[in-house]
């Protein structure tokens, strides 16, 4: 009898059909029209601010492109990724939210999913590279002596190749892009994990190589930086006031650098948690109204960095001799380098985009 009682449960699990393969229209909005309008206005504001902010960063950097340092090049690449998300992706979702349904069919859905994942992955891997760069420069002083511009361009090539590979893998037959449960946006087909072992392998690979591993590298790098800064505080205390002030400024700039990565992760981790739950949890256990909130939060990540750059601009100007008089020269670049020359125990320069 117990075996017969378990058969219905097993069969219901095997017969589970993802929302995008059910008979109902997968592109029809499952939200109220009022909720779609609010989401549309929210994304419009986010898109405008992100486009203007990141466009400004790229424009100002292009005026001195031949003088950009390696860390500045990474900053520009991060702005390019954020601008790509805003320009290529957001118009699709904004139009769809206001239209109360996805308007661009399966081809547009797969393009939107690819572009969002491509630029999102590029942003995270760029921040991973930046965190490693800072870790090596602060904790391994000899590293900064050989880093040149061409090394940064090689790193950019690796970043774009990495993002292209993982964003294109779903088109090779091992994954897919599909509409979100609420219907007006598209993403990776997390629900493949409910259908087969191959789908589970695909989802786990994406999670490890495009979220967990980069995040672990970022956390490791900044933890080591914090420990290094704390250990050097006693050494710096023996030097004059100018060096002590430089050390304090370096520590503040490092904290702001961590804020840039933290903003990205805070925006994306709730979405990743909901996606993992959708992939491996009980089928359709995530309420549709709840699933839209992490999605909208993740779409706001591209807006944070230009705002943080402006905060750095103001704080940095106030810390320099002459106060705000130095602000006009700082606006020429969104990357600031502070050099504090010490003796053999000195820290090397810390670069912050």
PDB file of N, CA and C in Angstrom, residues 134 222-223 225-226 253-263 352:
ATOM      1  N   UNK A 134      43.831  44.866  -6.773  1.00  0.00           N
ATOM      2  CA  UNK A 134      44.076  45.594  -5.534  1.00  0.00           C
ATOM      3  C   UNK A 134      44.732  44.710  -4.484  1.00  0.00           C
ATOM      4  N   UNK A 222      39.334  41.193  -0.615  1.00  0.00           N
ATOM      5  CA  UNK A 222      39.105  42.322   0.270  1.00  0.00           C
ATOM      6  C   UNK A 222      39.333  41.971   1.731  1.00  0.00           C
ATOM      7  N   UNK A 223      39.120  40.724   2.106  1.00  0.00           N
ATOM      8  CA  UNK A 223      39.469  40.305   3.466  1.00  0.00           C
ATOM      9  C   UNK A 223      40.980  40.420   3.679  1.00  0.00           C
ATOM     10  N   UNK A 225      42.984  42.379   2.035  1.00  0.00           N
ATOM     11  CA  UNK A 225      43.323  43.802   2.024  1.00  0.00           C
ATOM     12  C   UNK A 225      43.059  44.418   3.393  1.00  0.00           C
ATOM     13  N   UNK A 226      41.909  44.105   3.979  1.00  0.00           N
ATOM     14  CA  UNK A 226      41.581  44.642   5.306  1.00  0.00           C
ATOM     15  C   UNK A 226      42.616  44.217   6.337  1.00  0.00           C
ATOM     16  N   UNK A 253      39.453  54.787   0.671  1.00  0.00           N
ATOM     17  CA  UNK A 253      39.217  54.483  -0.738  1.00  0.00           C
ATOM     18  C   UNK A 253      39.031  52.986  -0.962  1.00  0.00           C
ATOM     19  N   UNK A 254      39.764  52.189  -0.197  1.00  0.00           N
ATOM     20  CA  UNK A 254      39.595  50.739  -0.300  1.00  0.00           C
ATOM     21  C   UNK A 254      38.202  50.329   0.162  1.00  0.00           C
ATOM     22  N   UNK A 255      37.707  50.970   1.214  1.00  0.00           N
ATOM     23  CA  UNK A 255      36.360  50.671   1.689  1.00  0.00           C
ATOM     24  C   UNK A 255      35.319  51.034   0.638  1.00  0.00           C
ATOM     25  N   UNK A 256      35.529  52.146  -0.055  1.00  0.00           N
ATOM     26  CA  UNK A 256      34.588  52.544  -1.097  1.00  0.00           C
ATOM     27  C   UNK A 256      34.648  51.558  -2.267  1.00  0.00           C
ATOM     28  N   UNK A 257      35.850  51.068  -2.565  1.00  0.00           N
ATOM     29  CA  UNK A 257      35.988  50.045  -3.609  1.00  0.00           C
ATOM     30  C   UNK A 257      35.192  48.804  -3.238  1.00  0.00           C
ATOM     31  N   UNK A 258      35.245  48.435  -1.993  1.00  0.00           N
ATOM     32  CA  UNK A 258      34.451  47.299  -1.522  1.00  0.00           C
ATOM     33  C   UNK A 258      32.958  47.592  -1.646  1.00  0.00           C
ATOM     34  N   UNK A 259      32.591  48.850  -1.463  1.00  0.00           N
ATOM     35  CA  UNK A 259      31.186  49.231  -1.575  1.00  0.00           C
ATOM     36  C   UNK A 259      30.672  49.012  -2.990  1.00  0.00           C
ATOM     37  N   UNK A 260      31.515  49.249  -3.983  1.00  0.00           N
ATOM     38  CA  UNK A 260      31.122  49.036  -5.370  1.00  0.00           C
ATOM     39  C   UNK A 260      30.765  47.569  -5.599  1.00  0.00           C
ATOM     40  N   UNK A 261      31.623  46.677  -5.132  1.00  0.00           N
ATOM     41  CA  UNK A 261      31.351  45.241  -5.282  1.00  0.00           C
ATOM     42  C   UNK A 261      30.161  44.819  -4.428  1.00  0.00           C
ATOM     43  N   UNK A 262      30.075  45.371  -3.222  1.00  0.00           N
ATOM     44  CA  UNK A 262      28.969  45.005  -2.342  1.00  0.00           C
ATOM     45  C   UNK A 262      27.630  45.424  -2.942  1.00  0.00           C
ATOM     46  N   UNK A 263      27.590  46.598  -3.582  1.00  0.00           N
ATOM     47  CA  UNK A 263      26.356  47.054  -4.209  1.00  0.00           C
ATOM     48  C   UNK A 263      25.890  46.108  -5.300  1.00  0.00           C
ATOM     49  N   UNK A 352      42.004  53.140  -7.299  1.00  0.00           N
ATOM     50  CA  UNK A 352      40.566  52.956  -7.140  1.00  0.00           C
ATOM     51  C   UNK A 352      39.853  53.598  -8.313  1.00  0.00           C
TER      52      UNK A 352
END
